[in-house]
Amino acid sequence: MQANHKTLGDSVVPLNYCLYLEPDFSTFRYHGKVIISVKAKIRTKKIRLNASELTINSVYVDAGSVHGKAAFKVNEKEEEIGIELPAPVLGDAELTISFEGVHNDRLYGFYRSMYREGNSTRYILTTQFEAATARKAFPCFDEPEFKATFDLSLRVDKELECVSNMPIKSEKQQKGGKKLVIFNRTPVMSCYLLYIGVGRFERIKSRVNGIDISVLSTPGKKQYLSTALEYAKSSVAFYEKYFAVKYPLPKIDLLAIPDFAAGAMENWGAITFREVELLADEKTPLARKQRIAEVIAHELAHQWFGDLVTMKWWNDLWLNESFATFMASKANDFVFPEWNIKTKYISDTVALALGADQLKSTHPISVMVNTPEDIEQLFDEISYEKGGSVLNMLDNYVGKETFRKGISSYLKKYKYSNTEAKDLWNSIDEEAKKSGKDRKVAYIARSWIEKAGYPVISVRRSDGSILLSQSRFTITPNSDPTLWPVPIKYKYEGKSREEEMLLEKNESRVHTGEKRWIKINYGQNGVYRCTYEPTLLEGLGELIRDKELSSIDSWGVENDLFAMMRSGRIRLDEYLEFVKDYCFDARYPLNNSVMGHLRFSFGMFYNNTAIRNSVSEVLRDYSKDIIKQVGWTRSNDEDSNTTLLRGSAIMASGLSGEQSTLSKATKMFSSYITSGKEIDPNIKGAVYGLASWTGKNETAEIFREKYVREEIPEEKNRLLASMAMSSSPAIVRKALDFSMSGKVRLQDTYILPANAAANPSGRAVVWEWTKSNWKKLMKMHRIGTHMLGRYIDNLRFISDDRQMADVKHFFSMKANMRDDLKMPLLQALEVMQANKSFIAANSRR
């Protein structure tokens, strides 16, 4: 164990939990008893374990000659119980603890989730224990390194179904209409992976490679389960082959939970999901189906990487999340070749990583955490997307088969145990050496996970060759001297294939001779940006225009150029000229990226009429050109990229002020409302958004009424997002108040504020609304749900001194701050400063 984080220590470790729970749906309280078999490594009279928000009734100890009642003291602030034994113990012992708990409605611990069945309100009980909230359900050693087996039994009403990590061993009928459900013993695992579910469920099931796979929901949603089942079967089959390790449990359940703070949770053998991340049918938009496939593949990857092999401590959370993010793309690229997942992974995941990591206030992938509050701040784009991007870079650097063999070796060597990052790199290094390669995997990986940020590679001509130099990229000025070992692939004019090098110094020279162009980061698998001198950029632009550069490399050039503009290295008008000269009639994902970047610029200069109009003109022409190509109607044989692009183009065109688009969208919406004429689900979000943008109070009321009546999670979320898209700040303010009305599930309350912050007109009211509701928001979103920080993220649009000062003052007050908000606030303030500089630099003529 590491000595510099908050830990129970390793002098007493758990071996097995025999956990009995008796929930009560009428009071939402439960009685429990846990018998924890432990091993005392040293003679001790004191044992500490975790517990919070529980009533501890009694503690007994049985350790041979030492047995009887033990004194205990609850320290709620430290979330611990200190147990004083009657006499010292050494070796094996049993602690029997009787306790009571509450099924809260705050989305953590052993909580309740509400759903409607006809006109009746019903509940299921479910758990969410990551990162450190198992202690809020039962007394335990709530740290990932404390792996133990679990024997779970539940006494419940006889008509209810119980779900846990393992199959049911037996059910015994008892008096009073109750039954005792006993589950098979689990393998050794961390507390945060235990799952307990009780309620009425519908399920469909199948088998793959001898494994029972089921998808469950609350009653009335069975017709939305088959898509997820097929996705899950495909992913499991892929992972068993890729890892060359058999799935270790006899079954996998995937459960759609009505109230759930995270997107999903990898409980071993009983994975929980937000309903919107699991339920689908033939009307579900392609983008949502791809998201569902991604989340399912992510959580199933965890069954090996995170559950079978688990990090020792939360500083290596990224080992779980980065790997699952990376592996999900591999699985879906294999299962759905028509989706072009490789391109999507780079243009979405890698792009998100680069965007999140461009702040001075970012953090390394691997970062020391000391408390549960620290852990909360790590469930972010660095732990997921950047870590996954670095793994993708290493996969391409070392070779895909060598990388796969290294992963397989790692899983086989460390199964049922805990590891640190170095164990993974050493396994891959060993495989590289077996194949005759010396790829310095451990050395490169260590640099990338231990250092915050990433480099920008400056590319310029010098004496008949190309000079490459690296420095840290941020969107605010920095003097950081950090250097990275950068695996670089490149291709230049006249070369039929790419070359590679490892840039370890500040600069290096590529001997090319006089060339019109060179493309660094060829294939876009590197986690860095590039900036080219004007003549080289012009050469790349011509390749993009003439479609002689691949779609993903074309995307990379434009994406990096936008980042140079965002950070003040070039001006907005230079970026707009590049788009006009080279990026029209472009392929996916470049065309989608350009529209997104033009929309960003439109929003940043929304209050500057002259600059806004110049951006709008380019956006209008660009999106109109795409609509002309793809039309408004989906054809049966079109590719997935076209389907995804259409809605983005319609939305961008409408926001730019294109009247033909606004007119068609509002007519479609009116026809849908008055006569029920269906809208293609792939453009429904855009049509709703533009109807809201142009609509008045009557339109806003339609959205609210439809939301209250709607049962399908995907449509409910679409309606919430649309409510925030009005061009009237007053209507947006009313929509924000609706999010706090009790008619929106706690898990979804962030959707309206997030979309209002993305709406250039709605931003006018977001900060004042957030400030006036902050006390309520703090009570609603407790530590353990990862949600409150999102409301601070919403403030990243701010760009003026007055509001920035107000934000700083507001959060300087102790009553308005929590430890889990420190990093979101620091990063939001840095983005605000970057906004201010960006606007000032481009407002000068």
PDB file of N, CA and C in Angstrom, residues 114-183:
ATOM      1  N   MET A 114     -37.074   5.320  -8.717  1.00  0.00           N
ATOM      2  CA  MET A 114     -38.519   5.351  -8.976  1.00  0.00           C
ATOM      3  C   MET A 114     -38.822   5.155 -10.459  1.00  0.00           C
ATOM      4  N   TYR A 115     -39.929   4.462 -10.738  1.00  0.00           N
ATOM      5  CA  TYR A 115     -40.433   4.377 -12.108  1.00  0.00           C
ATOM      6  C   TYR A 115     -41.954   4.311 -12.066  1.00  0.00           C
ATOM      7  N   ARG A 116     -42.565   4.534 -13.217  1.00  0.00           N
ATOM      8  CA  ARG A 116     -44.022   4.489 -13.323  1.00  0.00           C
ATOM      9  C   ARG A 116     -44.453   3.205 -14.023  1.00  0.00           C
ATOM     10  N   GLU A 117     -45.475   2.579 -13.483  1.00  0.00           N
ATOM     11  CA  GLU A 117     -46.095   1.418 -14.124  1.00  0.00           C
ATOM     12  C   GLU A 117     -47.591   1.693 -14.198  1.00  0.00           C
ATOM     13  N   GLY A 118     -48.063   2.101 -15.384  1.00  0.00           N
ATOM     14  CA  GLY A 118     -49.425   2.574 -15.499  1.00  0.00           C
ATOM     15  C   GLY A 118     -49.585   3.870 -14.732  1.00  0.00           C
ATOM     16  N   ASN A 119     -50.543   3.916 -13.846  1.00  0.00           N
ATOM     17  CA  ASN A 119     -50.747   5.102 -13.006  1.00  0.00           C
ATOM     18  C   ASN A 119     -50.090   4.974 -11.641  1.00  0.00           C
ATOM     19  N   SER A 120     -49.315   3.911 -11.462  1.00  0.00           N
ATOM     20  CA  SER A 120     -48.726   3.643 -10.150  1.00  0.00           C
ATOM     21  C   SER A 120     -47.253   4.038 -10.118  1.00  0.00           C
ATOM     22  N   THR A 121     -46.809   4.537  -8.977  1.00  0.00           N
ATOM     23  CA  THR A 121     -45.399   4.821  -8.738  1.00  0.00           C
ATOM     24  C   THR A 121     -44.784   3.615  -8.050  1.00  0.00           C
ATOM     25  N   ARG A 122     -43.698   3.106  -8.621  1.00  0.00           N
ATOM     26  CA  ARG A 122     -43.033   1.942  -8.053  1.00  0.00           C
ATOM     27  C   ARG A 122     -41.535   2.228  -7.922  1.00  0.00           C
ATOM     28  N   TYR A 123     -40.852   1.301  -7.230  1.00  0.00           N
ATOM     29  CA  TYR A 123     -39.428   1.486  -6.978  1.00  0.00           C
ATOM     30  C   TYR A 123     -38.666   0.183  -7.187  1.00  0.00           C
ATOM     31  N   ILE A 124     -37.429   0.340  -7.565  1.00  0.00           N
ATOM     32  CA  ILE A 124     -36.460  -0.743  -7.425  1.00  0.00           C
ATOM     33  C   ILE A 124     -35.378  -0.252  -6.472  1.00  0.00           C
ATOM     34  N   LEU A 125     -34.662  -1.187  -5.890  1.00  0.00           N
ATOM     35  CA  LEU A 125     -33.482  -0.864  -5.086  1.00  0.00           C
ATOM     36  C   LEU A 125     -32.256  -1.300  -5.867  1.00  0.00           C
ATOM     37  N   THR A 126     -31.249  -0.467  -5.878  1.00  0.00           N
ATOM     38  CA  THR A 126     -30.065  -0.730  -6.685  1.00  0.00           C
ATOM     39  C   THR A 126     -28.856  -0.122  -5.982  1.00  0.00           C
ATOM     40  N   THR A 127     -27.675  -0.449  -6.438  1.00  0.00           N
ATOM     41  CA  THR A 127     -26.468   0.056  -5.778  1.00  0.00           C
ATOM     42  C   THR A 127     -25.544   0.762  -6.761  1.00  0.00           C
ATOM     43  N   GLN A 128     -24.800   1.720  -6.233  1.00  0.00           N
ATOM     44  CA  GLN A 128     -23.680   2.358  -6.933  1.00  0.00           C
ATOM     45  C   GLN A 128     -22.601   2.587  -5.901  1.00  0.00           C
ATOM     46  N   PHE A 129     -21.485   1.852  -6.027  1.00  0.00           N
ATOM     47  CA  PHE A 129     -20.457   1.848  -4.993  1.00  0.00           C
ATOM     48  C   PHE A 129     -19.141   2.501  -5.415  1.00  0.00           C
ATOM     49  N   GLU A 130     -18.929   2.723  -6.700  1.00  0.00           N
ATOM     50  CA  GLU A 130     -17.688   3.376  -7.116  1.00  0.00           C
ATOM     51  C   GLU A 130     -17.817   4.887  -6.956  1.00  0.00           C
ATOM     52  N   ALA A 131     -16.819   5.557  -6.358  1.00  0.00           N
ATOM     53  CA  ALA A 131     -15.539   4.985  -5.991  1.00  0.00           C
ATOM     54  C   ALA A 131     -15.535   4.499  -4.537  1.00  0.00           C
ATOM     55  N   ALA A 132     -16.164   5.236  -3.647  1.00  0.00           N
ATOM     56  CA  ALA A 132     -16.022   4.924  -2.218  1.00  0.00           C
ATOM     57  C   ALA A 132     -17.358   5.053  -1.495  1.00  0.00           C
ATOM     58  N   THR A 133     -18.411   4.408  -2.054  1.00  0.00           N
ATOM     59  CA  THR A 133     -19.711   4.484  -1.387  1.00  0.00           C
ATOM     60  C   THR A 133     -20.289   3.114  -1.036  1.00  0.00           C
ATOM     61  N   ALA A 134     -19.498   2.050  -1.162  1.00  0.00           N
ATOM     62  CA  ALA A 134     -19.937   0.774  -0.586  1.00  0.00           C
ATOM     63  C   ALA A 134     -20.097   0.938   0.915  1.00  0.00           C
ATOM     64  N   ARG A 135     -19.252   1.779   1.503  1.00  0.00           N
ATOM     65  CA  ARG A 135     -19.293   2.053   2.944  1.00  0.00           C
ATOM     66  C   ARG A 135     -20.595   2.683   3.381  1.00  0.00           C
ATOM     67  N   LYS A 136     -21.349   3.241   2.447  1.00  0.00           N
ATOM     68  CA  LYS A 136     -22.648   3.839   2.765  1.00  0.00           C
ATOM     69  C   LYS A 136     -23.774   2.817   2.691  1.00  0.00           C
ATOM     70  N   ALA A 137     -23.428   1.573   2.338  1.00  0.00           N
ATOM     71  CA  ALA A 137     -24.404   0.495   2.286  1.00  0.00           C
ATOM     72  C   ALA A 137     -24.173  -0.563   3.356  1.00  0.00           C
ATOM     73  N   PHE A 138     -22.891  -0.826   3.677  1.00  0.00           N
ATOM     74  CA  PHE A 138     -22.574  -1.807   4.713  1.00  0.00           C
ATOM     75  C   PHE A 138     -21.141  -1.556   5.187  1.00  0.00           C
ATOM     76  N   PRO A 139     -20.806  -1.908   6.418  1.00  0.00           N
ATOM     77  CA  PRO A 139     -19.435  -1.740   6.910  1.00  0.00           C
ATOM     78  C   PRO A 139     -18.476  -2.624   6.111  1.00  0.00           C
ATOM     79  N   CYS A 140     -17.364  -2.056   5.684  1.00  0.00           N
ATOM     80  CA  CYS A 140     -16.466  -2.813   4.813  1.00  0.00           C
ATOM     81  C   CYS A 140     -15.089  -2.160   4.773  1.00  0.00           C
ATOM     82  N   PHE A 141     -14.157  -2.847   4.153  1.00  0.00           N
ATOM     83  CA  PHE A 141     -12.840  -2.299   3.863  1.00  0.00           C
ATOM     84  C   PHE A 141     -12.918  -1.729   2.443  1.00  0.00           C
ATOM     85  N   ASP A 142     -13.282  -0.466   2.349  1.00  0.00           N
ATOM     86  CA  ASP A 142     -13.726   0.127   1.083  1.00  0.00           C
ATOM     87  C   ASP A 142     -12.562   0.748   0.315  1.00  0.00           C
ATOM     88  N   GLU A 143     -11.573  -0.091  -0.010  1.00  0.00           N
ATOM     89  CA  GLU A 143     -10.444   0.319  -0.827  1.00  0.00           C
ATOM     90  C   GLU A 143     -10.203  -0.765  -1.870  1.00  0.00           C
ATOM     91  N   PRO A 144      -9.793  -0.395  -3.082  1.00  0.00           N
ATOM     92  CA  PRO A 144      -9.732  -1.389  -4.165  1.00  0.00           C
ATOM     93  C   PRO A 144      -8.779  -2.540  -3.918  1.00  0.00           C
ATOM     94  N   GLU A 145      -7.711  -2.312  -3.140  1.00  0.00           N
ATOM     95  CA  GLU A 145      -6.739  -3.386  -2.938  1.00  0.00           C
ATOM     96  C   GLU A 145      -7.256  -4.470  -1.990  1.00  0.00           C
ATOM     97  N   PHE A 146      -8.288  -4.156  -1.206  1.00  0.00           N
ATOM     98  CA  PHE A 146      -8.833  -5.134  -0.266  1.00  0.00           C
ATOM     99  C   PHE A 146      -9.820  -6.057  -0.975  1.00  0.00           C
ATOM    100  N   LYS A 147      -9.305  -6.983  -1.755  1.00  0.00           N
ATOM    101  CA  LYS A 147     -10.171  -7.935  -2.451  1.00  0.00           C
ATOM    102  C   LYS A 147     -10.590  -9.052  -1.501  1.00  0.00           C
ATOM    103  N   ALA A 148     -11.838  -9.483  -1.652  1.00  0.00           N
ATOM    104  CA  ALA A 148     -12.372 -10.566  -0.816  1.00  0.00           C
ATOM    105  C   ALA A 148     -13.500 -11.230  -1.582  1.00  0.00           C
ATOM    106  N   THR A 149     -13.940 -12.372  -1.097  1.00  0.00           N
ATOM    107  CA  THR A 149     -15.126 -13.020  -1.655  1.00  0.00           C
ATOM    108  C   THR A 149     -16.369 -12.514  -0.925  1.00  0.00           C
ATOM    109  N   PHE A 150     -17.521 -12.655  -1.581  1.00  0.00           N
ATOM    110  CA  PHE A 150     -18.783 -12.176  -1.016  1.00  0.00           C
ATOM    111  C   PHE A 150     -19.828 -13.289  -1.082  1.00  0.00           C
ATOM    112  N   ASP A 151     -20.488 -13.509   0.061  1.00  0.00           N
ATOM    113  CA  ASP A 151     -21.660 -14.384   0.142  1.00  0.00           C
ATOM    114  C   ASP A 151     -22.841 -13.491   0.503  1.00  0.00           C
ATOM    115  N   LEU A 152     -23.716 -13.249  -0.448  1.00  0.00           N
ATOM    116  CA  LEU A 152     -24.824 -12.318  -0.261  1.00  0.00           C
ATOM    117  C   LEU A 152     -26.136 -13.062  -0.104  1.00  0.00           C
ATOM    118  N   SER A 153     -26.927 -12.637   0.860  1.00  0.00           N
ATOM    119  CA  SER A 153     -28.296 -13.150   0.981  1.00  0.00           C
ATOM    120  C   SER A 153     -29.229 -11.986   1.280  1.00  0.00           C
ATOM    121  N   LEU A 154     -30.438 -12.057   0.708  1.00  0.00           N
ATOM    122  CA  LEU A 154     -31.418 -10.990   0.821  1.00  0.00           C
ATOM    123  C   LEU A 154     -32.754 -11.569   1.245  1.00  0.00           C
ATOM    124  N   ARG A 155     -33.386 -10.935   2.219  1.00  0.00           N
ATOM    125  CA  ARG A 155     -34.750 -11.313   2.615  1.00  0.00           C
ATOM    126  C   ARG A 155     -35.691 -10.250   2.067  1.00  0.00           C
ATOM    127  N   VAL A 156     -36.543 -10.652   1.098  1.00  0.00           N
ATOM    128  CA  VAL A 156     -37.380  -9.694   0.379  1.00  0.00           C
ATOM    129  C   VAL A 156     -38.785 -10.249   0.207  1.00  0.00           C
ATOM    130  N   ASP A 157     -39.704  -9.381  -0.247  1.00  0.00           N
ATOM    131  CA  ASP A 157     -41.048  -9.844  -0.588  1.00  0.00           C
ATOM    132  C   ASP A 157     -40.956 -10.893  -1.688  1.00  0.00           C
ATOM    133  N   LYS A 158     -41.790 -11.922  -1.584  1.00  0.00           N
ATOM    134  CA  LYS A 158     -41.624 -13.097  -2.443  1.00  0.00           C
ATOM    135  C   LYS A 158     -41.845 -12.815  -3.929  1.00  0.00           C
ATOM    136  N   GLU A 159     -42.584 -11.732  -4.262  1.00  0.00           N
ATOM    137  CA  GLU A 159     -42.832 -11.446  -5.680  1.00  0.00           C
ATOM    138  C   GLU A 159     -41.703 -10.650  -6.332  1.00  0.00           C
ATOM    139  N   LEU A 160     -40.714 -10.251  -5.562  1.00  0.00           N
ATOM    140  CA  LEU A 160     -39.629  -9.437  -6.100  1.00  0.00           C
ATOM    141  C   LEU A 160     -38.478 -10.305  -6.613  1.00  0.00           C
ATOM    142  N   GLU A 161     -37.744  -9.772  -7.583  1.00  0.00           N
ATOM    143  CA  GLU A 161     -36.573 -10.455  -8.119  1.00  0.00           C
ATOM    144  C   GLU A 161     -35.323  -9.812  -7.533  1.00  0.00           C
ATOM    145  N   CYS A 162     -34.322 -10.622  -7.308  1.00  0.00           N
ATOM    146  CA  CYS A 162     -33.046 -10.129  -6.793  1.00  0.00           C
ATOM    147  C   CYS A 162     -31.949 -10.422  -7.806  1.00  0.00           C
ATOM    148  N   VAL A 163     -31.047  -9.468  -7.954  1.00  0.00           N
ATOM    149  CA  VAL A 163     -29.945  -9.593  -8.916  1.00  0.00           C
ATOM    150  C   VAL A 163     -28.655  -9.221  -8.204  1.00  0.00           C
ATOM    151  N   SER A 164     -27.606  -9.999  -8.439  1.00  0.00           N
ATOM    152  CA  SER A 164     -26.285  -9.660  -7.913  1.00  0.00           C
ATOM    153  C   SER A 164     -25.227 -10.140  -8.888  1.00  0.00           C
ATOM    154  N   ASN A 165     -23.983 -10.134  -8.439  1.00  0.00           N
ATOM    155  CA  ASN A 165     -22.879 -10.462  -9.335  1.00  0.00           C
ATOM    156  C   ASN A 165     -22.918 -11.906  -9.807  1.00  0.00           C
ATOM    157  N   MET A 166     -23.363 -12.795  -8.941  1.00  0.00           N
ATOM    158  CA  MET A 166     -23.383 -14.226  -9.239  1.00  0.00           C
ATOM    159  C   MET A 166     -24.814 -14.727  -9.389  1.00  0.00           C
ATOM    160  N   PRO A 167     -24.985 -15.916  -9.979  1.00  0.00           N
ATOM    161  CA  PRO A 167     -26.328 -16.496 -10.054  1.00  0.00           C
ATOM    162  C   PRO A 167     -26.872 -16.826  -8.670  1.00  0.00           C
ATOM    163  N   ILE A 168     -28.178 -16.980  -8.592  1.00  0.00           N
ATOM    164  CA  ILE A 168     -28.825 -17.349  -7.333  1.00  0.00           C
ATOM    165  C   ILE A 168     -28.534 -18.822  -7.024  1.00  0.00           C
ATOM    166  N   LYS A 169     -28.139 -19.061  -5.790  1.00  0.00           N
ATOM    167  CA  LYS A 169     -27.854 -20.425  -5.333  1.00  0.00           C
ATOM    168  C   LYS A 169     -29.125 -21.113  -4.874  1.00  0.00           C
ATOM    169  N   SER A 170     -29.954 -20.359  -4.112  1.00  0.00           N
ATOM    170  CA  SER A 170     -31.209 -20.949  -3.618  1.00  0.00           C
ATOM    171  C   SER A 170     -32.183 -19.848  -3.231  1.00  0.00           C
ATOM    172  N   GLU A 171     -33.461 -20.184  -3.232  1.00  0.00           N
ATOM    173  CA  GLU A 171     -34.522 -19.305  -2.722  1.00  0.00           C
ATOM    174  C   GLU A 171     -35.358 -20.115  -1.736  1.00  0.00           C
ATOM    175  N   LYS A 172     -35.542 -19.575  -0.544  1.00  0.00           N
ATOM    176  CA  LYS A 172     -36.298 -20.281   0.495  1.00  0.00           C
ATOM    177  C   LYS A 172     -37.480 -19.424   0.908  1.00  0.00           C
ATOM    178  N   GLN A 173     -38.671 -19.969   0.789  1.00  0.00           N
ATOM    179  CA  GLN A 173     -39.874 -19.251   1.205  1.00  0.00           C
ATOM    180  C   GLN A 173     -39.905 -19.125   2.715  1.00  0.00           C
ATOM    181  N   GLN A 174     -40.319 -17.926   3.190  1.00  0.00           N
ATOM    182  CA  GLN A 174     -40.367 -17.668   4.615  1.00  0.00           C
ATOM    183  C   GLN A 174     -41.729 -17.091   4.997  1.00  0.00           C
ATOM    184  N   LYS A 175     -41.957 -16.974   6.290  1.00  0.00           N
ATOM    185  CA  LYS A 175     -43.232 -16.456   6.774  1.00  0.00           C
ATOM    186  C   LYS A 175     -43.419 -14.989   6.378  1.00  0.00           C
ATOM    187  N   GLY A 176     -44.673 -14.562   6.390  1.00  0.00           N
ATOM    188  CA  GLY A 176     -44.982 -13.166   6.133  1.00  0.00           C
ATOM    189  C   GLY A 176     -44.840 -12.755   4.682  1.00  0.00           C
ATOM    190  N   GLY A 177     -44.968 -13.714   3.762  1.00  0.00           N
ATOM    191  CA  GLY A 177     -44.864 -13.386   2.344  1.00  0.00           C
ATOM    192  C   GLY A 177     -43.456 -13.027   1.905  1.00  0.00           C
ATOM    193  N   LYS A 178     -42.454 -13.515   2.615  1.00  0.00           N
ATOM    194  CA  LYS A 178     -41.063 -13.206   2.316  1.00  0.00           C
ATOM    195  C   LYS A 178     -40.346 -14.418   1.738  1.00  0.00           C
ATOM    196  N   LYS A 179     -39.175 -14.169   1.179  1.00  0.00           N
ATOM    197  CA  LYS A 179     -38.299 -15.249   0.750  1.00  0.00           C
ATOM    198  C   LYS A 179     -36.852 -14.854   1.038  1.00  0.00           C
ATOM    199  N   LEU A 180     -36.020 -15.858   1.250  1.00  0.00           N
ATOM    200  CA  LEU A 180     -34.601 -15.640   1.467  1.00  0.00           C
ATOM    201  C   LEU A 180     -33.870 -16.061   0.198  1.00  0.00           C
ATOM    202  N   VAL A 181     -33.223 -15.089  -0.448  1.00  0.00           N
ATOM    203  CA  VAL A 181     -32.499 -15.344  -1.690  1.00  0.00           C
ATOM    204  C   VAL A 181     -31.005 -15.397  -1.370  1.00  0.00           C
ATOM    205  N   ILE A 182     -30.377 -16.506  -1.695  1.00  0.00           N
ATOM    206  CA  ILE A 182     -28.958 -16.712  -1.402  1.00  0.00           C
ATOM    207  C   ILE A 182     -28.203 -16.842  -2.722  1.00  0.00           C
ATOM    208  N   PHE A 183     -27.156 -16.056  -2.875  1.00  0.00           N
ATOM    209  CA  PHE A 183     -26.362 -16.060  -4.099  1.00  0.00           C
ATOM    210  C   PHE A 183     -25.107 -16.903  -3.933  1.00  0.00           C
TER     211      PHE A 183
END
